[in-house]
PDB file of C-alpha atoms in Angstrom:
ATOM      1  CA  UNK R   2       0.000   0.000   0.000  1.00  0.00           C
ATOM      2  CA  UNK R   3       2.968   2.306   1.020  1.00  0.00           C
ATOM      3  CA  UNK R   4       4.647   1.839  -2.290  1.00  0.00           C
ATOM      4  CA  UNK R   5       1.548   2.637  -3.972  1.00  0.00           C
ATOM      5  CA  UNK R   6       0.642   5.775  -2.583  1.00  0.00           C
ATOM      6  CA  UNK R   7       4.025   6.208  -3.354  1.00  0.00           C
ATOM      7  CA  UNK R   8       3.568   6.982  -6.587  1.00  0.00           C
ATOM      8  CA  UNK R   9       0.436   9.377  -6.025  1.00  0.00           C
ATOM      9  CA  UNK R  10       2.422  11.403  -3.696  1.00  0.00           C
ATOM     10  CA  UNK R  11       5.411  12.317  -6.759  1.00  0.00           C
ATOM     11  CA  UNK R  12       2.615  13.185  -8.741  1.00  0.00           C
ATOM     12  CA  UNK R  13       1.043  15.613  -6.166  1.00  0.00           C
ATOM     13  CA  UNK R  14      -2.262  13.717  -5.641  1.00  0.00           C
ATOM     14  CA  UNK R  15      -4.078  14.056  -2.383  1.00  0.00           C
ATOM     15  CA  UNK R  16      -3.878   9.839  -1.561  1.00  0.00           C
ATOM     16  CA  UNK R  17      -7.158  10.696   1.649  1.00  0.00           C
ATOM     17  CA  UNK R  18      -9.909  10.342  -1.069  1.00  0.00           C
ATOM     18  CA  UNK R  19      -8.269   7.349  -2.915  1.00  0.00           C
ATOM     19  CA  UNK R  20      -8.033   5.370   0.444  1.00  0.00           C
ATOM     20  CA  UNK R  21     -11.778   6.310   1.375  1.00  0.00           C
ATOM     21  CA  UNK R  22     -13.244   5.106  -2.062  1.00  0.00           C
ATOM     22  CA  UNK R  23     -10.993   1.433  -1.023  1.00  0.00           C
ATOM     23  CA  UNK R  24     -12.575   1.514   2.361  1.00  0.00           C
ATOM     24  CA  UNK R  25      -9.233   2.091   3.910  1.00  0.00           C
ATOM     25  CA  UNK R  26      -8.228   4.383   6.738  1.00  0.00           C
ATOM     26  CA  UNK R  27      -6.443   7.756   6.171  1.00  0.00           C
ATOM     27  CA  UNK R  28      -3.082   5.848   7.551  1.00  0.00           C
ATOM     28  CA  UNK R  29      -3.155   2.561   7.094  1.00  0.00           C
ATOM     29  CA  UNK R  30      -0.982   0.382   9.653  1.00  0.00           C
ATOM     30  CA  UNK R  31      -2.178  -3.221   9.458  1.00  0.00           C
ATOM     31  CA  UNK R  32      -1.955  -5.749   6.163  1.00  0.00           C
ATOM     32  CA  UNK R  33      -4.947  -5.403   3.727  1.00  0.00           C
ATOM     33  CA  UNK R  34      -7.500  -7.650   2.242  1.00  0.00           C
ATOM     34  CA  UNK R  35      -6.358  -8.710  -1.590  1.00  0.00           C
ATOM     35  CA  UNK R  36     -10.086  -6.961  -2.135  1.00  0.00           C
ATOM     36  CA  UNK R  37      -9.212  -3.854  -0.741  1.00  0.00           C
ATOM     37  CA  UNK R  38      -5.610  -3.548  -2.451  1.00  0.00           C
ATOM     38  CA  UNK R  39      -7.467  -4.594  -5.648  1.00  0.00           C
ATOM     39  CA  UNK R  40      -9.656  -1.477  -5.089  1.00  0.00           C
ATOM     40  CA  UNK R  41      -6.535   1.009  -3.985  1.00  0.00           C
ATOM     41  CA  UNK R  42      -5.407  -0.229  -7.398  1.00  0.00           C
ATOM     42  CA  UNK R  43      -8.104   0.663  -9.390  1.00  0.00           C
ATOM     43  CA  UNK R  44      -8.570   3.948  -7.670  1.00  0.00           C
ATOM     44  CA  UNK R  45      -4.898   4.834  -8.557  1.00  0.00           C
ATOM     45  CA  UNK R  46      -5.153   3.941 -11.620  1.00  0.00           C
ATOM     46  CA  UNK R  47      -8.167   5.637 -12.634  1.00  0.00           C
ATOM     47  CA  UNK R  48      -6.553   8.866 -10.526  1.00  0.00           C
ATOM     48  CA  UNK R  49      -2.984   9.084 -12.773  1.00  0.00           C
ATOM     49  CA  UNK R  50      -4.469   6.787 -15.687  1.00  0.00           C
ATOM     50  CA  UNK R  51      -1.769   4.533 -15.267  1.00  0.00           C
ATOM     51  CA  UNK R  52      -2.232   0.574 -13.916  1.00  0.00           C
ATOM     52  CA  UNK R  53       1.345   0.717 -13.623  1.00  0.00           C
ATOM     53  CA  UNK R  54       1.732   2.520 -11.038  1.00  0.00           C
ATOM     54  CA  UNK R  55       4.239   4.856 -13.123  1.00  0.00           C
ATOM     55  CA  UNK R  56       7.011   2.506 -12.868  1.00  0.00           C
ATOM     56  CA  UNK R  57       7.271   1.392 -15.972  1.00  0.00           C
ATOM     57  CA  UNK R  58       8.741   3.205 -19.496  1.00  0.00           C
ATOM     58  CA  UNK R  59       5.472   3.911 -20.200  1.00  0.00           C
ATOM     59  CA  UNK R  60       1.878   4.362 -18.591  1.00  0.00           C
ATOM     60  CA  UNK R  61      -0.194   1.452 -18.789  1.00  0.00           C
ATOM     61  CA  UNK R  62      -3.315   3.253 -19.892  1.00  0.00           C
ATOM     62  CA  UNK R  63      -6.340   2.953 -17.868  1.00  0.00           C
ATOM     63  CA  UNK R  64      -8.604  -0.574 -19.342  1.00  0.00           C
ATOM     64  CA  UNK R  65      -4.911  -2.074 -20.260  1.00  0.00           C
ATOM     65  CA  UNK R  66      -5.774  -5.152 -18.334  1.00  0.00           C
ATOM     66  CA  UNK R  67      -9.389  -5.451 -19.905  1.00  0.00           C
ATOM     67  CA  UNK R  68      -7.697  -5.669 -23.220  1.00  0.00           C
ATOM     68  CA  UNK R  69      -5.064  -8.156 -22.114  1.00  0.00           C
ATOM     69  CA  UNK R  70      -7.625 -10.368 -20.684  1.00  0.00           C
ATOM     70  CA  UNK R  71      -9.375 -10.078 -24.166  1.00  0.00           C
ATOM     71  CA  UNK R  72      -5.800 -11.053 -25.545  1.00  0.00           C
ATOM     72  CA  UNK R  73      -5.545 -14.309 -23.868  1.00  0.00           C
ATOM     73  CA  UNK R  74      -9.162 -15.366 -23.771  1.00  0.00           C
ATOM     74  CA  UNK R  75      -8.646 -17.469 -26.809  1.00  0.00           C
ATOM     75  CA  UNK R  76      -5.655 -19.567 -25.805  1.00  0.00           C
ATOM     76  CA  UNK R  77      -5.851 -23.218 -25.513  1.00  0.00           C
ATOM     77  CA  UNK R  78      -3.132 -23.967 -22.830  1.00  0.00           C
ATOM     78  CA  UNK R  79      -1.789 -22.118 -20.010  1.00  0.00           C
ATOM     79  CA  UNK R  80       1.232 -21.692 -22.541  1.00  0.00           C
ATOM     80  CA  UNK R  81      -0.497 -19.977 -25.159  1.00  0.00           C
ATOM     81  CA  UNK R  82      -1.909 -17.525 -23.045  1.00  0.00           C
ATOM     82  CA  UNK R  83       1.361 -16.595 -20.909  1.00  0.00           C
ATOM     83  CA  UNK R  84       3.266 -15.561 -24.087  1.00  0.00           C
ATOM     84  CA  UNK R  85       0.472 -13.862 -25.425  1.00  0.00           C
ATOM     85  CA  UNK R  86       0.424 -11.854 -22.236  1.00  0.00           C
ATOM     86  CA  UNK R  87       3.666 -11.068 -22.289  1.00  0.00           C
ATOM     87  CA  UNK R  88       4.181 -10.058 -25.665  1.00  0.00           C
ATOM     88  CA  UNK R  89       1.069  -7.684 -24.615  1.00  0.00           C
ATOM     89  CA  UNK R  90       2.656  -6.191 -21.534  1.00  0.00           C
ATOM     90  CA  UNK R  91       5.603  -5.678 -23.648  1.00  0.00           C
ATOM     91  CA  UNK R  92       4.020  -3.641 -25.957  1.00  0.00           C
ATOM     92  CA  UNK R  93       2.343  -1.605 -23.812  1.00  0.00           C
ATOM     93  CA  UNK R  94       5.278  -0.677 -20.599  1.00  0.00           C
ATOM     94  CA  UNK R  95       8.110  -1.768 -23.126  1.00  0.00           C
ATOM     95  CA  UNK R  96      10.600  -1.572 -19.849  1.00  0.00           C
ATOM     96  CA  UNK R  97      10.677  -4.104 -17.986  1.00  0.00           C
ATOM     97  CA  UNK R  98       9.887  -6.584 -21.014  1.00  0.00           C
ATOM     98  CA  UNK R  99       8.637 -10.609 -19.378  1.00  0.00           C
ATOM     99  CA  UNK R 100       9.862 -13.753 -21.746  1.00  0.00           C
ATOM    100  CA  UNK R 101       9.308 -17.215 -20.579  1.00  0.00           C
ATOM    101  CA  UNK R 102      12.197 -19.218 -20.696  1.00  0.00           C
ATOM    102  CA  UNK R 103      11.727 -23.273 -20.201  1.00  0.00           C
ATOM    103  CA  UNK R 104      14.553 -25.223 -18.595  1.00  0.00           C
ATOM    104  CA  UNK R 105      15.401 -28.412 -16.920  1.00  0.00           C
ATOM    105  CA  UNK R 106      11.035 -28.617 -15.383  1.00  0.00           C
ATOM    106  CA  UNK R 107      11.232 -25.091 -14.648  1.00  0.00           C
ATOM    107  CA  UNK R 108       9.109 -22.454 -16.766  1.00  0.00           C
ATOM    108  CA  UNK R 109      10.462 -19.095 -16.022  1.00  0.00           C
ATOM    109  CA  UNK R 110       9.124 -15.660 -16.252  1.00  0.00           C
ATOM    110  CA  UNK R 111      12.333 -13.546 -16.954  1.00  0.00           C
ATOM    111  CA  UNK R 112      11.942  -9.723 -17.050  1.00  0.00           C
ATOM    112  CA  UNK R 113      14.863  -7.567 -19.320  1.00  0.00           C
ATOM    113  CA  UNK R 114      15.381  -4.243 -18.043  1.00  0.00           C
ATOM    114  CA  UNK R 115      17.031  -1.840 -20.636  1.00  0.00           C
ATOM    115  CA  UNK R 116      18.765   0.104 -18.321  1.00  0.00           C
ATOM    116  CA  UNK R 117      19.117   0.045 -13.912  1.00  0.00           C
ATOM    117  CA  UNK R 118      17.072  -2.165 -11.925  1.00  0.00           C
ATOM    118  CA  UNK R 119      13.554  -0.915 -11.522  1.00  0.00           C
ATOM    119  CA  UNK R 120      11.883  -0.476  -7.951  1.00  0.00           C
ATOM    120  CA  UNK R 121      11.388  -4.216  -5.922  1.00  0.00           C
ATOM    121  CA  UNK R 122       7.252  -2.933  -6.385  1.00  0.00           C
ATOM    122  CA  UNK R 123       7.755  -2.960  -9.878  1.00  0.00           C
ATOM    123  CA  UNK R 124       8.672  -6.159 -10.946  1.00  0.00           C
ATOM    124  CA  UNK R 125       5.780  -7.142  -8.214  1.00  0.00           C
ATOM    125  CA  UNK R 126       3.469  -5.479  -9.975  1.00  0.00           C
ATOM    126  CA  UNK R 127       4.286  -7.358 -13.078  1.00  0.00           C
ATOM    127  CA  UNK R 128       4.057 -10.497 -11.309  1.00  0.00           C
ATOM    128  CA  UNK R 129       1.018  -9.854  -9.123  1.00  0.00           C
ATOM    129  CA  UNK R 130      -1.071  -9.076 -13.627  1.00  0.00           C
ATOM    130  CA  UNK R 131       1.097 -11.888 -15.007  1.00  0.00           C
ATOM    131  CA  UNK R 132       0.893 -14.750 -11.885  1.00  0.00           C
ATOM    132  CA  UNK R 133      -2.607 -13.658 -11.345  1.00  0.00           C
ATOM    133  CA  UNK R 134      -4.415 -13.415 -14.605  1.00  0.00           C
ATOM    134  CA  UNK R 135      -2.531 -16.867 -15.635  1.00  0.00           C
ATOM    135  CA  UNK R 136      -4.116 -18.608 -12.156  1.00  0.00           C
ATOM    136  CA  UNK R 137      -7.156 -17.414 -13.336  1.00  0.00           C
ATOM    137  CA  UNK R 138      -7.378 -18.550 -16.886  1.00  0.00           C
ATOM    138  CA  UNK R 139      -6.271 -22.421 -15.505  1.00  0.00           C
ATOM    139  CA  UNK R 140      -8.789 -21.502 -12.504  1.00  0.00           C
ATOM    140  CA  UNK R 141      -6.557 -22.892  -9.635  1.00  0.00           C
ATOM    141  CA  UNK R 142      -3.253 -21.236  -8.480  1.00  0.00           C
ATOM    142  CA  UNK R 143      -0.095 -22.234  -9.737  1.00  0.00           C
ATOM    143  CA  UNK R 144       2.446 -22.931  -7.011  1.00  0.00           C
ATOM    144  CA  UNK R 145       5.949 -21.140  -7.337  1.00  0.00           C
ATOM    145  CA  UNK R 146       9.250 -22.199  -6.931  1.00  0.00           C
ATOM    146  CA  UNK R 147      11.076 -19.294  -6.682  1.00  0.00           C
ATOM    147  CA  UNK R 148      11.181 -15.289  -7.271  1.00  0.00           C
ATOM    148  CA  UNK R 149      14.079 -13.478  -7.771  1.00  0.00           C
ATOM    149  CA  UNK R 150      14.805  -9.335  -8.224  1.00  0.00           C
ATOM    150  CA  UNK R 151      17.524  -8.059 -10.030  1.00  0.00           C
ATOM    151  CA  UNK R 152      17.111  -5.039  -6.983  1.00  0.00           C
ATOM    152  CA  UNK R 153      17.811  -4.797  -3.400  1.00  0.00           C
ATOM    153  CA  UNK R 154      15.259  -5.632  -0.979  1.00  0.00           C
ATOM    154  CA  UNK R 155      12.977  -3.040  -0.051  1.00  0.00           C
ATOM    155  CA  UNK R 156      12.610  -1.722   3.906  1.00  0.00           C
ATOM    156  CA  UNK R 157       9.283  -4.415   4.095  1.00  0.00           C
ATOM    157  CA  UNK R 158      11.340  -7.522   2.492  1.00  0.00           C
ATOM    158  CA  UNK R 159       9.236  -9.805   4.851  1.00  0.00           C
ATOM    159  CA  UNK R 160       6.093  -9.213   3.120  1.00  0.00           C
ATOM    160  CA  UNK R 161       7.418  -9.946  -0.359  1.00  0.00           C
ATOM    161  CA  UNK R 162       8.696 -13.824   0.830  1.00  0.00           C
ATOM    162  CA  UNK R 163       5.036 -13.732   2.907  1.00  0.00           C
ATOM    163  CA  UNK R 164       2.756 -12.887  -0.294  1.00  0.00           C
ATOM    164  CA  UNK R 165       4.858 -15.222  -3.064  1.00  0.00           C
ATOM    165  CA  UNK R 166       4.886 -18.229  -0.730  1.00  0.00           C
ATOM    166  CA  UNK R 167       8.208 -19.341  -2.173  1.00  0.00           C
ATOM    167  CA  UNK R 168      11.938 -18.712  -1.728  1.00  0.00           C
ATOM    168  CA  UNK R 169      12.385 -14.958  -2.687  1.00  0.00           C
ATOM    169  CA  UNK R 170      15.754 -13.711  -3.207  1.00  0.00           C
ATOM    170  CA  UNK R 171      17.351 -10.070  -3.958  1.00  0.00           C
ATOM    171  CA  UNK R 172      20.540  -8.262  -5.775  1.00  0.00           C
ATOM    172  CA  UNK R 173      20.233 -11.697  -8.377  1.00  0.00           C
ATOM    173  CA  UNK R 174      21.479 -11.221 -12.066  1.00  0.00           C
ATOM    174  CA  UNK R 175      18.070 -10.870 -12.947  1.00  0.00           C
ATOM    175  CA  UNK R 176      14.383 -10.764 -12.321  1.00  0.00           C
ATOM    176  CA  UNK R 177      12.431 -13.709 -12.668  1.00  0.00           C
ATOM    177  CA  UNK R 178       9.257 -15.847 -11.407  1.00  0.00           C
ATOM    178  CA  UNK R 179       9.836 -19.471 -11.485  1.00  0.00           C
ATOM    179  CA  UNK R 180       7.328 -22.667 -11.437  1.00  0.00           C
ATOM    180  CA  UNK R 181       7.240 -25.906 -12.807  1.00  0.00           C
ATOM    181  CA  UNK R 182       6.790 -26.365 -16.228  1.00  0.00           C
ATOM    182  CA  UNK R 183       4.379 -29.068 -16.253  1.00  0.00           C
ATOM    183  CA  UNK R 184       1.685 -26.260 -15.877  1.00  0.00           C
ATOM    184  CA  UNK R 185       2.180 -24.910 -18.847  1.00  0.00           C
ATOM    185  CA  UNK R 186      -0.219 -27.582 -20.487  1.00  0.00           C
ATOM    186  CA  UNK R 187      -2.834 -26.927 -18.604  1.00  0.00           C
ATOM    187  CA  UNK R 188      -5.734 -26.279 -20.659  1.00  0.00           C
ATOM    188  CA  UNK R 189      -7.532 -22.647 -19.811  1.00  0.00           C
ATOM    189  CA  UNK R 190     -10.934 -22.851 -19.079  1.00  0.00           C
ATOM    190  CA  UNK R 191     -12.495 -19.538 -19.177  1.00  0.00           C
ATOM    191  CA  UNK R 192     -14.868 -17.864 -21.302  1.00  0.00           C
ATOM    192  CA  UNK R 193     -16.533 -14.485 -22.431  1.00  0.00           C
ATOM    193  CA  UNK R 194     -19.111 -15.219 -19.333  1.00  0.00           C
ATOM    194  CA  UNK R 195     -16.834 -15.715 -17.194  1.00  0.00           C
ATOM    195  CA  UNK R 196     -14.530 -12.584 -17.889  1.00  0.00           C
ATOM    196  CA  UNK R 197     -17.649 -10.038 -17.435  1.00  0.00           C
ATOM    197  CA  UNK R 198     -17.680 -11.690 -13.895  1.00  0.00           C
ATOM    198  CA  UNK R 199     -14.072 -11.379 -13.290  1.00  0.00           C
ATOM    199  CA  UNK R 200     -13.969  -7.393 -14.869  1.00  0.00           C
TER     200      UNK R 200
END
């Protein structure tokens, strides 16, 4: 939550009414439900029309993550729809830029910065759409392995290794979300119906 206000406070935006409209308090001091983060979210990103957060190369535009839902809807594994995700994301925020890279069982999620590390909340934000919109197309969550970040840890490092649920390590060579690559055959199982529910 901290790291997101973050972002509305370099851009001069008044963060009280934002945390109101999530049903949060003016400070907030104790974890969040997913719900009401998924609200702060949208509120920010309707506020600086960016679902980025403003930490990538460029805004993701406001109904970017409709569109890559749309993108993906079609794909007939878990596969399919992970590349075409990526190759969306990388058109739209262009830095950081997610391939998936199979080796030895593993499937990997690697992100390519073209320049310095970005912020340890912006390569979570690209896993939180990319982790989280792939879960939901095979409708059951895919366990990682490991997550690394090309940065150093951030002052709340705790809460990154609580929310992944797997080994997460800092100051690697690069970025990257790993799980086993026997997922990526999963067929996806959603539909039109099902993504009105989910928008």
């Amino acid at each position: 939550v901290e790291d997101a206000l973050a972002c509305l406070r370099r851009q001069g935006i008044d963060e009280g009414p934002l945390l109101a409209r999530a049903g949060l308090p003016p400070v907030v001091r104790q974890p969040v439900s997913a719900e009401q983060y998924g609200a702060l979210w949208l509120a920010i990103a309707h506020a600086i029309d960016d679902e980025f957060f403003g930490e990538s190369a460029r805004p993701m535009r406001s109904g970017s993550f409709t569109l890559l839902c749309h993108a993906i809807l079609s794909a007939a594994t878990l596969e399919q729809a992970l590349r075409r995700a990526l190759r969306f994301l990388h058109v739209v925020l262009d830095d950081p830029r997610g391939e998936l890279v199979v080796d030895r069982g593993l499937a990997h999620i690697v992100l390519k910065d073209a320049g310095a590390p970005h912020s340890a909340f912006a390569y979570r934000t690209f896993w939180i759409i990319v982790h989280g919109i792939t879960c939901w197309m095979v409708g059951r969550r895919i366990p990682l392995r490991r997550v690394d970040f090309r940065c150093a840890p951030p002052p709340h490092e705790a809460d990154y290794r609580l929310f992944f649920g797997a080994p997460v390590h800092f100051d690697e060579r690069e970025s990257r979300l790993s799980f086993d690559a026997e997922f990526l055959k999963l067929p996806t199982i959603r539909s039109e119906r099902a993504l009105k529910e989910f928008l």
